[in-house]
XYZ file of C-alpha atoms in Angstrom:
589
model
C 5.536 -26.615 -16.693
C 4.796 -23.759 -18.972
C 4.288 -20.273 -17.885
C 0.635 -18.615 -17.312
C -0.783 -17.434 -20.966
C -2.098 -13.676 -19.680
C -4.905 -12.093 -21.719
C -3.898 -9.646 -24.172
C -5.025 -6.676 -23.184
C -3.522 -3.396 -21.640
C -0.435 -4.001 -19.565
C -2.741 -2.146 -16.452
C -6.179 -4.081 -16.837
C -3.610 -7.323 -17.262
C -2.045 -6.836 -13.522
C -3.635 -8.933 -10.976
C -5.673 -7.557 -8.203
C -6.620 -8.166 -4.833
C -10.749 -9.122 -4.388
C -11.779 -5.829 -3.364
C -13.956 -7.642 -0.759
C -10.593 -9.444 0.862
C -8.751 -5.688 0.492
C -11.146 -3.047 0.795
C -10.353 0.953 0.660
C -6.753 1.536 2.810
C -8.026 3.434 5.466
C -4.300 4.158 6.738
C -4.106 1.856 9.722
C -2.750 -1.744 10.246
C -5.400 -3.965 12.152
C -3.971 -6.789 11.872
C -0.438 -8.444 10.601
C -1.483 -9.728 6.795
C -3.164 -5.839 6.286
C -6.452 -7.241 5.336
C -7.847 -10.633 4.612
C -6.666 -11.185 1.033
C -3.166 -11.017 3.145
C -1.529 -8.513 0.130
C 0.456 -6.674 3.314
C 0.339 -3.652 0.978
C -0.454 0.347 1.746
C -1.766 2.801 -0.548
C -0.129 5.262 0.988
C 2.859 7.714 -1.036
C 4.372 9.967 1.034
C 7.312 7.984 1.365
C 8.537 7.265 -2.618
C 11.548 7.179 -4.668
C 11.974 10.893 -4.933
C 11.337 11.272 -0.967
C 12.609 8.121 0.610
C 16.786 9.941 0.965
C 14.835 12.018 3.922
C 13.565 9.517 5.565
C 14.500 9.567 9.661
C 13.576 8.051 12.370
C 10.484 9.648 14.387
C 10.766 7.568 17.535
C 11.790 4.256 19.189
C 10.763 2.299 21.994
C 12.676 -0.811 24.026
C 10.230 -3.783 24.421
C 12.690 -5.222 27.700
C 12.785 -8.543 25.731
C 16.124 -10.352 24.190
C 14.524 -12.895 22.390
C 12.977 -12.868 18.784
C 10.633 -9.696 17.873
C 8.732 -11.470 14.937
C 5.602 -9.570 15.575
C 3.819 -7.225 12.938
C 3.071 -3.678 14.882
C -1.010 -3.169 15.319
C -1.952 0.684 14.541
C -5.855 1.153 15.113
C -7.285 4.825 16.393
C -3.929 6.562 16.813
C -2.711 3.882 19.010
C -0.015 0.871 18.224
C 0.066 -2.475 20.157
C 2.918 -4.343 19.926
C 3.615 -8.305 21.676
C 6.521 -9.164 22.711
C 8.391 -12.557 22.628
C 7.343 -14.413 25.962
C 6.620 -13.105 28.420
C 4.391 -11.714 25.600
C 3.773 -8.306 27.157
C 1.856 -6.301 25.486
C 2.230 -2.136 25.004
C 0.040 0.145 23.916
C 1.958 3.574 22.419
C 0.224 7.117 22.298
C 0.685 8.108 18.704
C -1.030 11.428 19.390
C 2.270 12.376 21.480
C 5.259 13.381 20.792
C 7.380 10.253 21.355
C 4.685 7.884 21.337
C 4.476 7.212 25.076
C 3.042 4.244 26.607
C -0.491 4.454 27.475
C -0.049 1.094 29.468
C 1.465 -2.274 29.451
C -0.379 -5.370 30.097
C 1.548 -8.125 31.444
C -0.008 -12.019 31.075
C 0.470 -14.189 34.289
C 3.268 -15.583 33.351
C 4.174 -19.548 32.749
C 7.862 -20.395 32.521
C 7.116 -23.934 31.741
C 6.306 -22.767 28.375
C 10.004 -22.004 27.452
C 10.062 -25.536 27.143
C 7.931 -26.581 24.678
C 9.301 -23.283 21.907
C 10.865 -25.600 19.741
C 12.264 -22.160 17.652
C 12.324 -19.809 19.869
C 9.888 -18.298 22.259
C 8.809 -15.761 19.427
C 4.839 -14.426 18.890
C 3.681 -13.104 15.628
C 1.400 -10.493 16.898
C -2.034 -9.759 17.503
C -5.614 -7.911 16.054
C -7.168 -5.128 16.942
C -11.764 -4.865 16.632
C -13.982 -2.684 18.214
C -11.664 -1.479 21.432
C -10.250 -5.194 21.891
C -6.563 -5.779 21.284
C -6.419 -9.372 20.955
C -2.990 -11.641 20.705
C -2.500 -15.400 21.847
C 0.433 -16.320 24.426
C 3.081 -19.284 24.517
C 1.343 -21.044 27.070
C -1.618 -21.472 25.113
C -3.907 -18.789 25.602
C -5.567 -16.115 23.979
C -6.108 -12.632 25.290
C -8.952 -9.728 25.104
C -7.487 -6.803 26.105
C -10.002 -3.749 26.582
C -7.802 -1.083 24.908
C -9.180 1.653 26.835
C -8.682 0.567 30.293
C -5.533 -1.926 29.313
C -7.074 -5.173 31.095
C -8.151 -8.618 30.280
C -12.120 -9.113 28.754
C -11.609 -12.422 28.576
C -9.016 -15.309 28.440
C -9.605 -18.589 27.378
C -6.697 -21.164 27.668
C -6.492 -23.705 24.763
C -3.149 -25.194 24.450
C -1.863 -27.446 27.273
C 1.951 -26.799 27.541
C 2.052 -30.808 29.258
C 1.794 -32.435 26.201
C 4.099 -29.774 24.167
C 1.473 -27.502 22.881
C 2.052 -23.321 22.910
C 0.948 -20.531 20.431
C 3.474 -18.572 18.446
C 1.009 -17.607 15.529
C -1.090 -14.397 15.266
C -4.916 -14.721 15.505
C -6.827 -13.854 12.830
C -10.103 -12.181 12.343
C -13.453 -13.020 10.507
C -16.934 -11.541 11.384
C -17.330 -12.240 15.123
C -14.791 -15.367 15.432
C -10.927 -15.025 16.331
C -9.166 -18.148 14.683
C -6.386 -19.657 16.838
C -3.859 -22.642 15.290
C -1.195 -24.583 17.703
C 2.074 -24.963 18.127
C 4.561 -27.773 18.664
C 4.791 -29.784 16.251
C 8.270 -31.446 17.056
C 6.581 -32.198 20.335
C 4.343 -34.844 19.178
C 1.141 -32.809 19.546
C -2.242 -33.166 17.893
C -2.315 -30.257 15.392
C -5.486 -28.235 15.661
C -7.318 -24.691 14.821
C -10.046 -23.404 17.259
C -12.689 -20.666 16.575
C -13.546 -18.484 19.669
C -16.267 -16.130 19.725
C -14.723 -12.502 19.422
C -16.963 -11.267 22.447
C -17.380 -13.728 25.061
C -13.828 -16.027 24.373
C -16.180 -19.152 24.042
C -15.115 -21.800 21.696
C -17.303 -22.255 18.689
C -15.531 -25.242 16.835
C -12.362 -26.732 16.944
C -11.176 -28.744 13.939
C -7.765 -31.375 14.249
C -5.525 -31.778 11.375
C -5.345 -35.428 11.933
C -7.649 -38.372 12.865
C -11.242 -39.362 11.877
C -13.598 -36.905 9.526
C -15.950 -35.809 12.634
C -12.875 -34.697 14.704
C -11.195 -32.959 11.558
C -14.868 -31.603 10.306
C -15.007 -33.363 7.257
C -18.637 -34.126 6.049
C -20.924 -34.405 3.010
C -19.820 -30.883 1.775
C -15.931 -31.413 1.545
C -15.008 -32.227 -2.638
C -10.935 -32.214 -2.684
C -10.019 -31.474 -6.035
C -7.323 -34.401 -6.203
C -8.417 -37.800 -6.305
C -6.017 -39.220 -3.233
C -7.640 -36.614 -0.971
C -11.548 -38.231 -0.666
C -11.821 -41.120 1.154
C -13.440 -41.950 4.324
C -11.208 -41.607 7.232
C -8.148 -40.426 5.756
C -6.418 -38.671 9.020
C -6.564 -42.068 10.050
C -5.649 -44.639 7.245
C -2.781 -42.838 6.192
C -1.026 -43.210 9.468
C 0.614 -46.150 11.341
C -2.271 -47.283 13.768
C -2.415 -44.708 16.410
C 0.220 -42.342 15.009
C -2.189 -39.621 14.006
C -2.764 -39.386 17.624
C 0.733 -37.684 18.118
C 1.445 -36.652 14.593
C 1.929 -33.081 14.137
C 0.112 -31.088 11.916
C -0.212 -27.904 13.791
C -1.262 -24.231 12.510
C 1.211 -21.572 13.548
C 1.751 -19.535 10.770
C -1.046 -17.933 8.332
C -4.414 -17.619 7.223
C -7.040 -15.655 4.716
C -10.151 -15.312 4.030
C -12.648 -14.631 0.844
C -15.715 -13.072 1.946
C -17.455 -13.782 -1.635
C -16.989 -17.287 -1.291
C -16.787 -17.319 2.910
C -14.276 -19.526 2.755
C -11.172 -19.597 5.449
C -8.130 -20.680 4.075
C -6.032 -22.190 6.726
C -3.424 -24.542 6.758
C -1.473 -27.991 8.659
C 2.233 -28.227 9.082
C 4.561 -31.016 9.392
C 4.058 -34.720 10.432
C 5.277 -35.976 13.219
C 8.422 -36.932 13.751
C 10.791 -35.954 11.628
C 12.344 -39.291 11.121
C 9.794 -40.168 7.983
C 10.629 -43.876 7.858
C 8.402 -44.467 11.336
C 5.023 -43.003 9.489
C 4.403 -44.554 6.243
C 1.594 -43.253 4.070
C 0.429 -39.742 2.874
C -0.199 -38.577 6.629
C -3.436 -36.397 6.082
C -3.962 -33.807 6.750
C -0.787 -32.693 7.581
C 1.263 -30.180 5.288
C -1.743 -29.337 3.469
C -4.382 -26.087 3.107
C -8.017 -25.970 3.841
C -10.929 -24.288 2.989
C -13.281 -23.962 5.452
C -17.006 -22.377 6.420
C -15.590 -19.973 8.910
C -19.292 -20.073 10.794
C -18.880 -24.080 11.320
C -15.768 -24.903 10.711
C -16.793 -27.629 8.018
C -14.365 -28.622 5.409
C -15.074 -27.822 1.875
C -11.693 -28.804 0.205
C -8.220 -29.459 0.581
C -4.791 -30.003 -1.276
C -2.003 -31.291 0.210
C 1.406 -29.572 -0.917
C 3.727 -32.369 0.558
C 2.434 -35.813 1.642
C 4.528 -37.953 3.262
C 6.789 -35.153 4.267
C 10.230 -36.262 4.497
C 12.427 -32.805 4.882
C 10.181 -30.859 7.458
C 8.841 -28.777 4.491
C 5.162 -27.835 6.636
C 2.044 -26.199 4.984
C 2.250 -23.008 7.145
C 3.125 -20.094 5.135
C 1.568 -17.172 3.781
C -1.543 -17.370 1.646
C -2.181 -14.560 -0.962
C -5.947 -14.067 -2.398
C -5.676 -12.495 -5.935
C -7.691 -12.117 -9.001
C -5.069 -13.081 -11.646
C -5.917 -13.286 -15.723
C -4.953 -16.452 -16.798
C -5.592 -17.940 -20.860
C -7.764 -14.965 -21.044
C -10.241 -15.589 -17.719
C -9.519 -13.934 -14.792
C -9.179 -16.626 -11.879
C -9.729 -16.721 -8.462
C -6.547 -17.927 -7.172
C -4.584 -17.869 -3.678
C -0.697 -17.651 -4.171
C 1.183 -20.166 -1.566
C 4.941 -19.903 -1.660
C 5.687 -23.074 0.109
C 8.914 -24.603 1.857
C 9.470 -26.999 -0.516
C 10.339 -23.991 -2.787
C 7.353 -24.168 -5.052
C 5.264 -21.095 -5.468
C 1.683 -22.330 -5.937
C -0.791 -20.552 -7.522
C -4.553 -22.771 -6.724
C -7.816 -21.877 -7.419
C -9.356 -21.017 -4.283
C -12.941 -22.205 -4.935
C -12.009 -25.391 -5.641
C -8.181 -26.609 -4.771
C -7.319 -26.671 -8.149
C -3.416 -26.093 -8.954
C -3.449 -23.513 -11.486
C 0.575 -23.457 -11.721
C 3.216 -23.970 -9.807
C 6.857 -22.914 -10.316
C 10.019 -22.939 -8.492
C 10.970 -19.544 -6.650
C 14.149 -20.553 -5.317
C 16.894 -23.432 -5.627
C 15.210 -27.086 -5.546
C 16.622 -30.804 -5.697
C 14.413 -32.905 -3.276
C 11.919 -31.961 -5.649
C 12.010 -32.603 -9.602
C 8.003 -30.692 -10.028
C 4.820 -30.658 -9.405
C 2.559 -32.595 -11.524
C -0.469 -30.978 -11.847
C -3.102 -34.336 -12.876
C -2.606 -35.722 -9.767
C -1.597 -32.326 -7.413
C 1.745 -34.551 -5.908
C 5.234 -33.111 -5.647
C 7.669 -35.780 -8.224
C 10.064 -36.680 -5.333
C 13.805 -36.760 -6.400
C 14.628 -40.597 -4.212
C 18.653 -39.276 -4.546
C 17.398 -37.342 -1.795
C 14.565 -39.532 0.345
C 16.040 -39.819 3.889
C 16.832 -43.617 6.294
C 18.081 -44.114 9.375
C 22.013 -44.842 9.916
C 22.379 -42.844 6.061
C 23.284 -38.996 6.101
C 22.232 -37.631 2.771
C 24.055 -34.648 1.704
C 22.969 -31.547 0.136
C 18.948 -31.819 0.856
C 18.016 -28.478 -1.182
C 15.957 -26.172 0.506
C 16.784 -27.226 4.233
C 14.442 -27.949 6.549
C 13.241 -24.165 7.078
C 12.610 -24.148 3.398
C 13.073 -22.051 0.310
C 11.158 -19.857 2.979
C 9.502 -20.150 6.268
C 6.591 -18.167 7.852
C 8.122 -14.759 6.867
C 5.439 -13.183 4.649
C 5.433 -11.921 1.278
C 4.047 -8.666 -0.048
C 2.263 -7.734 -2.969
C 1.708 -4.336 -5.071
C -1.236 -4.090 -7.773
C 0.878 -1.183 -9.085
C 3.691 -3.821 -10.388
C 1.550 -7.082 -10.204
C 4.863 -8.465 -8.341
C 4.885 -10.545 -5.268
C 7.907 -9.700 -3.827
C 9.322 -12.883 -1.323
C 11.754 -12.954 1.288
C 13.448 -16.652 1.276
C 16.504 -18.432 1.878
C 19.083 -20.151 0.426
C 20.284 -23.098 2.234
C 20.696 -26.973 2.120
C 20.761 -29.672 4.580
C 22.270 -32.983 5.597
C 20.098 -35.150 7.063
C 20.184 -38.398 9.077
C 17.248 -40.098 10.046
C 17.150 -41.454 14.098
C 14.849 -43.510 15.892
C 12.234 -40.929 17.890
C 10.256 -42.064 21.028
C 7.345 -40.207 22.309
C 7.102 -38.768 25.923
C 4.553 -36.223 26.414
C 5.893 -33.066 26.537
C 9.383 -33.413 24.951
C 10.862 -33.694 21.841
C 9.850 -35.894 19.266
C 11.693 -34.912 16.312
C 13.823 -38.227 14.796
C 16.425 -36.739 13.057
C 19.931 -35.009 12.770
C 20.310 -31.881 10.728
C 22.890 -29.532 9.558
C 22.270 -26.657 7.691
C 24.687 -25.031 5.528
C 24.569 -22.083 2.603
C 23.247 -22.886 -0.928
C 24.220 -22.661 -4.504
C 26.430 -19.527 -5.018
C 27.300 -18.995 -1.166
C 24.643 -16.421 -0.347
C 22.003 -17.166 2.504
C 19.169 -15.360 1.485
C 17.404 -13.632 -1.000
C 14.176 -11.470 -1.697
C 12.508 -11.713 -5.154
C 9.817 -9.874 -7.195
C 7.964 -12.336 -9.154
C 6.437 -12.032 -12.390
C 3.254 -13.810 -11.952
C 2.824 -13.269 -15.878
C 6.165 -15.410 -16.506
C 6.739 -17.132 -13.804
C 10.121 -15.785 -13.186
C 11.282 -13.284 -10.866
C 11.338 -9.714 -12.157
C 14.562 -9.188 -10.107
C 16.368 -10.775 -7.200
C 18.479 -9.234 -4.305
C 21.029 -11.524 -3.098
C 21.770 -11.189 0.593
C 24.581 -13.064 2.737
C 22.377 -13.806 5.623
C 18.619 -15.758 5.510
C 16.165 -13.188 4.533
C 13.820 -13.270 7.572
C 11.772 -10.719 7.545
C 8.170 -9.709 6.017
C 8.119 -7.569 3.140
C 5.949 -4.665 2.617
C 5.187 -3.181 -0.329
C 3.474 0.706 -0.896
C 2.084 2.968 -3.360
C 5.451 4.874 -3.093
C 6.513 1.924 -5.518
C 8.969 0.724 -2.578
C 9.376 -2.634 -0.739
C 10.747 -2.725 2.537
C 12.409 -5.220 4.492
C 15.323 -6.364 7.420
C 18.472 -8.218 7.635
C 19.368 -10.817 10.428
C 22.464 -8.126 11.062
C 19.785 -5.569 11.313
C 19.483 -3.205 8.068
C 16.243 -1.953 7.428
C 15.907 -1.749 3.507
C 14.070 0.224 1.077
C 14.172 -0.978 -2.470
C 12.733 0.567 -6.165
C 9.924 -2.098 -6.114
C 9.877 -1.938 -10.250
C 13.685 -2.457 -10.145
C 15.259 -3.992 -6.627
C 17.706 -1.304 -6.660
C 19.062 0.013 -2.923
C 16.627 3.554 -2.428
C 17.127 3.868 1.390
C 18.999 1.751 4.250
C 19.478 1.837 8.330
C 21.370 -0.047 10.729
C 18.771 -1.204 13.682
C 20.751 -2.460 16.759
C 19.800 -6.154 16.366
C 19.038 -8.608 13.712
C 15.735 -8.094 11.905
C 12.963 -10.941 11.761
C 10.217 -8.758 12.128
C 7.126 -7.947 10.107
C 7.257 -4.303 8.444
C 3.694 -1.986 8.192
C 3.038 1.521 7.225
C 0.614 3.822 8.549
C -1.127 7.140 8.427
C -0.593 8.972 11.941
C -2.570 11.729 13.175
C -1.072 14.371 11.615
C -1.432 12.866 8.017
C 1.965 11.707 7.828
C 2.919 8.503 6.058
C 5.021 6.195 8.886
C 7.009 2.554 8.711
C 7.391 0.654 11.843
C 9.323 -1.826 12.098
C 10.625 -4.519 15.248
C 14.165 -5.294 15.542
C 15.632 -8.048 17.613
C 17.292 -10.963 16.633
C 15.947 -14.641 17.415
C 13.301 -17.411 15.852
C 14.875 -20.391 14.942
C 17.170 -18.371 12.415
C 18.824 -16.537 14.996
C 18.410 -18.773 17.833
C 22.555 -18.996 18.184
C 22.302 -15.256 19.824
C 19.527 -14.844 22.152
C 20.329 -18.734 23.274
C 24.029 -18.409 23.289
C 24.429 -21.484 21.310
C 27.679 -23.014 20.567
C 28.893 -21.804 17.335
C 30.798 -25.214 17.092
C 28.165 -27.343 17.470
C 26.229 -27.365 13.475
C 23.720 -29.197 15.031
C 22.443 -26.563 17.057
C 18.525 -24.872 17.106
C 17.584 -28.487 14.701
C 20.817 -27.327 12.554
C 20.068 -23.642 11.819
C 23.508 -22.898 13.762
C 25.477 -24.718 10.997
C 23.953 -21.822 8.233
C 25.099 -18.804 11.091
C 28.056 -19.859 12.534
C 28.970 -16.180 12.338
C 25.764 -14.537 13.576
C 26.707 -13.960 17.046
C 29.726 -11.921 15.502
C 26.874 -10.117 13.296
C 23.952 -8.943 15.474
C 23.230 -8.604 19.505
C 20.192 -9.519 21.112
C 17.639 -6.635 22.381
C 14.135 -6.039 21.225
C 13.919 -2.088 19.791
C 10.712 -0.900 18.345
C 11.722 1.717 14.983
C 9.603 4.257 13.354
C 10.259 6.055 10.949
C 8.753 8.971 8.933
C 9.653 11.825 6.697
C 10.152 15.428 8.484
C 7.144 17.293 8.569
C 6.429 20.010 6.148
């Protein structure tokens, strides 16, 4: 596929931007995980920079009383930061006006152990959003939570998920006008996958749209125009399923979402079919591994492209989504960037579906490329999986080139920068049989390092070539967000927990410390009260990455956490479990 053709002008007016609407002015706070709703994850703020970084120290921590995986994005809203823990998903609210950052309070949700059970990765929680004095974050038994920041207690709660049939919440909720948008979980469980709007003041669902079954349930009507031909039809959630199979078939919404407020569309997306096991769901299996674009007021579908249909490696729909303004052949585009599991970076336009490109970011072989008349993945069959056959050497594993951890991008370099993996799989197919509430996954995996040894890898990529700029190789899955600031530095964990700062022009090493667990956590900066630039960042090993350690999995067993234990054999030797809050600042002056 050949490379985008930029417009030749000026290298700066060339550099593609985020829709000012979707990133407005920085205003040195962190409302809510993706930074704004163009999702860049990117401050403006400088303090911290190439020349400054070697001072960098840490201004205070704080012990969240939790062993299992911190994967949520610190909140920072009126001198205050909210932070959720993995279940029981406490939540604390830090003075950042005080020395130390003490805890203004701690609000703890009833809690349900039941919904251990149905964390098929870990009983992780990607964080919450902070609007007008509500802190508000969803729970692994299905609920979502107004807190009333000044006084610390509920508003409101409004239970959603149903933890019987396998359903919990690890995503964050995200924010548009007055509606908080909530996707489920559980996915190997046989659930229905879904995403609810709630009204932001009262709790009260407004619309709730399925990722499977007939148009009315999925909100499909006379205003939906898929840009690929084998999306419109009538009925599709239904037609491309076994009879009945939609009804249990996956397709849930844990990971991201963004929004354009110049087109008001809401871009959110359905992961994987259900099971695993592909040979007991023939047909394209709408809507599942796919992205919509939706009237956030109503819910209604307006398009939809479908990144993997017919999923046979567990490749979901589910992570990040990028809004950018990108020249391409001389026109600037409106485009959303999508670096998928399969290991394709997709660039499509995000008024209409439309792939503009899409390249490989990582190492591929289930996958030959994406041909762009028709929008389908070219399937490599060497690699199509069957029951009572183990195929070898499935490249990216079933995590993916990448999984939910979120990209970063900096208008001063025009580079996304991408924290991803390098791993394979073997893969045997078994027979799966549904029972409410338990696994239904159909499959036997083990995971094991890629091409060249390393585990993981973060890249800048050239959006102008379609290459990376430069690559970082590291030893262990690279499982953390990235952030990326005006200082012209990205920053981002290890699983054997180094925080990293890197030249964000060049990848080389600026600034490094050792956390005391693994790092899977989302980085932000901030402005505090006293005008100082800050990083936060959560340490604590887990997710289905780390799993091994806060489950005390048997390193023997490859199988292990769907076979993630087979790629970190060694990880209990590596990290510890323990969930430590960092932050980090330069000394004052």
């Amino acid at each position: 596929m050949p490379n985008l053709a930029f417009a030749q002008n000026s290298a700066a007016s060339a550099l593609p931007t985020a829709p000012i609407a979707a990133a407005p002015a920085d205003d040195g706070q962190w409302t809510m995980p993706t930074k704004n709703y163009a999702a860049t994850r990117y401050s403006t703020l400088d303090q911290i920079n190439g020349n400054t970084i070697k001072n960098l120290r840490v201004e205070f921590t704080f012990s969240t009383g939790t062993t299992h995986g911190e994967e949520a994005a610190p909140i920072v809203a009126n001198n205050t930061m909210y932070i959720v823990t993995p279940w029981p998903n406490w939540v604390y609210a830090l003075d950042l006006t005080k020395p130390g950052a003490p805890m203004k309070w701690k609000y703890e949700p009833p809690p349900v152990a039941a919904a251990q059970g149905v964390a098929c990765c870990d009983t992780v929680n990607r964080g919450g959003v902070f609007t007008n004095n509500k802190f508000i974050f969803n729970t692994l038994d299905g609920r979502t939570i107004a807190i009333d920041v000044n006084a610390g207690k509920a508003l409101w709660t409004t239970q959603l998920g149903d933890i019987s049939k396998g359903e919990s919440i690890t995503g964050a909720p995200f924010l548009v006008k007055d509606k908080v948008f909530v996707g489920v979980a559980g996915g190997e469980f046989g659930v229905r996958g879904w995403t609810q709007a709630l009204d932001v003041n009262t709790g009260k669902v407004v619309w709730k749209a399925f990722h499977t079954g007939p148009d009315k349930d999925v909100l499909i009507g006379p205003d939906f125009h898929p840009f690929y031909a084998q999306d419109r039809g009538k009925d599709l959630g239904v037609s491309t399923w076994p009879p009945d199979a939609w009804k249990i078939g996956g397709g849930t919404n844990w990971g991201w979402m963004a929004y354009d407020p110049d087109l008001n569309l809401l871009y959110e997306e359905a992961a994987n079919p259900g099971p695993w096991n592909q040979e007991q769901r023939p047909g394209d299996n709408k809507w599942t591994d796919g992205i919509f674009a939706r009237d956030p007021d109503t819910g209604a579908a307006k398009w939809y492209y479908q990144y993997n249909p017919h999923d046979e490696h567990d490749y979901d729909g589910i992570n990040e989504i990028i809004l950018l303004d990108v020249p391409v052949n001389g026109k600037v585009r409106k485009v959303l960037l999508h670096p998928d599991r399969n290991g394709y970076l997709y660039m499509l336009d995000r008024a209409t579906g439309e792939i503009v490109s899409a390249h490989p970011y990582g190492y591929v072989n289930s996958i030959k490329t994406i041909d762009k008349k028709t929008g389908r993945p070219v399937v490599n069959p060497e690699k199509n999986t069957r029951v009572g056959t183990i195929v070898h050497d499935i490249c990216p594993t079933a995590s993916g080139a990448k999984d939910w951890e979120p990209s970063s991008f900096s208008p001063r370099t025009g580079y996304l920068y991408i924290p991803h993996e390098n791993l394979c799989m073997d893969w045997e197919n078994v027979q799966a049989n549904y029972i409410a509430g338990t696994p239904y996954v159909g499959a036997n995996v083990v995971m094991k390092p890629g091409p060249g040894g390393f585990r993981g890898e973060v890249s800048a990529w050239n959006l102008e070539t379609g290459k990376p700029a430069w690559q970082i190789k590291e030893d262990l899955p690279a499982w953390s967000g990235t952030l990326a600031t005006a200082g012209d530095l990205v920053f981002y964990g290890t699983m054997d927990g180094w925080f990293k700062a890197v030249d964000a022009k060049t990848g080389a090493l600026k600034w490094q410390f050792k956390t005391g667990s693994g790092i899977i956590g989302q980085p932000v900066a901030y402005r505090g009260p006293d005008k100082r630039e800050y990083i936060a960042i959560l340490s604590g090993i887990g997710g289905w990455s780390g799993a091994i350690v806060p489950g005390n999995l048997d390193a023997r067993d490859p199988t292990g956490a769907l076979g993630f234990v087979g790629a970190v054999a060694d990880l209990k030797q590596r990290t510890a479990a323990g969930g430590t809050l960092y932050v980090f600042a330069l000394p004052p002056t």
